[in-house]
Amino acid sequence: QVFERPEWAHRAMKEAKNIWFSTARTKCLLKVKNTIKDYFEMSEFFPDQKIKDEGPEYFTIQARYSHYNEVVPNILRFLPAITVLEPAELKAEVAWRVNTYKP
């Protein structure tokens, strides 16, 4: 018997940026200081990352993720220059990880 990968699985793995992929995705919106904008223009740190509104001090990034581990490590990496605007659940997850960290 030969296993054949379904088309949806092939497509999902081709589009995946990491091991945390799924067909169900959640949109997030991040507020980022312009002092680190170059990083986001040169590399994609978040799945389906798109730079949106740009202002004199901040810009926003829209992304879609399947699992917190797709986005939280990079959010923590760029603190305090990045803030989660939405969804509230992601904002709470980041706050929980920061507040429970014990060196």
GROMACS .gro file of N, CA and C in nm, residues 65-99:
model
  105
   65TYR      N    1  -0.101   3.341   1.209
   65TYR     CA    2  -0.028   3.231   1.275
   65TYR      C    3  -0.124   3.119   1.310
   66SER      N    4  -0.068   3.000   1.327
   66SER     CA    5  -0.146   2.882   1.364
   66SER      C    6  -0.126   2.844   1.510
   67HIS      N    7  -0.012   2.880   1.564
   67HIS     CA    8   0.025   2.843   1.701
   67HIS      C    9   0.104   2.958   1.760
   68TYR      N   10   0.087   2.982   1.889
   68TYR     CA   11   0.161   3.091   1.955
   68TYR      C   12   0.311   3.084   1.930
   69ASN      N   13   0.365   2.963   1.922
   69ASN     CA   14   0.510   2.951   1.904
   69ASN      C   15   0.559   3.000   1.768
   70GLU      N   16   0.469   3.029   1.677
   70GLU     CA   17   0.509   3.089   1.550
   70GLU      C   18   0.543   3.236   1.566
   71VAL      N   19   0.483   3.302   1.665
   71VAL     CA   20   0.500   3.447   1.677
   71VAL      C   21   0.559   3.493   1.810
   72VAL      N   22   0.527   3.427   1.919
   72VAL     CA   23   0.569   3.474   2.051
   72VAL      C   24   0.721   3.485   2.066
   73PRO      N   25   0.800   3.387   2.024
   73PRO     CA   26   0.946   3.402   2.041
   73PRO      C   27   1.002   3.529   1.975
   74ASN      N   28   0.953   3.564   1.857
   74ASN     CA   29   1.003   3.686   1.792
   74ASN      C   30   0.946   3.812   1.855
   75ILE      N   31   0.826   3.805   1.909
   75ILE     CA   32   0.773   3.920   1.983
   75ILE      C   33   0.861   3.945   2.105
   76LEU      N   34   0.892   3.839   2.179
   76LEU     CA   35   0.978   3.853   2.297
   76LEU      C   36   1.117   3.902   2.258
   77ARG      N   37   1.165   3.856   2.146
   77ARG     CA   38   1.298   3.894   2.098
   77ARG      C   39   1.310   4.045   2.076
   78PHE      N   40   1.202   4.107   2.029
   78PHE     CA   41   1.207   4.249   1.996
   78PHE      C   42   1.148   4.341   2.103
   79LEU      N   43   1.113   4.286   2.219
   79LEU     CA   44   1.065   4.373   2.328
   79LEU      C   45   1.175   4.468   2.368
   80PRO      N   46   1.147   4.587   2.408
   80PRO     CA   47   1.017   4.654   2.423
   80PRO      C   48   0.974   4.732   2.299
   81ALA      N   49   1.035   4.706   2.184
   81ALA     CA   50   1.005   4.783   2.063
   81ALA      C   51   0.884   4.731   1.986
   82ILE      N   52   0.818   4.629   2.039
   82ILE     CA   53   0.704   4.570   1.970
   82ILE      C   54   0.591   4.547   2.069
   83THR      N   55   0.468   4.572   2.026
   83THR     CA   56   0.350   4.557   2.111
   83THR      C   57   0.243   4.482   2.033
   84VAL      N   58   0.175   4.388   2.098
   84VAL     CA   59   0.063   4.318   2.035
   84VAL      C   60  -0.061   4.406   2.047
   85LEU      N   61  -0.123   4.438   1.935
   85LEU     CA   62  -0.248   4.514   1.935
   85LEU      C   63  -0.368   4.420   1.937
   86GLU      N   64  -0.360   4.313   1.860
   86GLU     CA   65  -0.467   4.213   1.857
   86GLU      C   66  -0.412   4.082   1.804
   87PRO      N   67  -0.472   3.971   1.840
   87PRO     CA   68  -0.588   3.952   1.925
   87PRO      C   69  -0.552   3.959   2.073
   88ALA      N   70  -0.653   3.974   2.154
   88ALA     CA   71  -0.633   3.986   2.299
   88ALA      C   72  -0.567   3.861   2.358
   89GLU      N   73  -0.599   3.744   2.302
   89GLU     CA   74  -0.542   3.619   2.353
   89GLU      C   75  -0.390   3.615   2.333
   90LEU      N   76  -0.344   3.664   2.221
   90LEU     CA   77  -0.199   3.667   2.195
   90LEU      C   78  -0.132   3.769   2.287
   91LYS      N   79  -0.195   3.882   2.306
   91LYS     CA   80  -0.143   3.984   2.397
   91LYS      C   81  -0.131   3.927   2.538
   92ALA      N   82  -0.232   3.853   2.582
   92ALA     CA   83  -0.231   3.792   2.715
   92ALA      C   84  -0.121   3.685   2.726
   93GLU      N   85  -0.101   3.607   2.621
   93GLU     CA   86   0.004   3.504   2.621
   93GLU      C   87   0.143   3.567   2.635
   94VAL      N   88   0.168   3.675   2.563
   94VAL     CA   89   0.298   3.743   2.572
   94VAL      C   90   0.316   3.800   2.713
   95ALA      N   91   0.213   3.865   2.766
   95ALA     CA   92   0.220   3.922   2.901
   95ALA      C   93   0.245   3.813   3.004
   96TRP      N   94   0.177   3.699   2.990
   96TRP     CA   95   0.195   3.588   3.084
   96TRP      C   96   0.339   3.538   3.081
   97ARG      N   97   0.395   3.521   2.961
   97ARG     CA   98   0.533   3.472   2.950
   97ARG      C   99   0.633   3.570   3.011
   98VAL      N  100   0.610   3.698   2.990
   98VAL     CA  101   0.700   3.800   3.047
   98VAL      C  102   0.688   3.801   3.199
   99ASN      N  103   0.566   3.799   3.250
   99ASN     CA  104   0.543   3.809   3.395
   99ASN      C  105   0.582   3.684   3.473
   0.00000   0.00000   0.00000
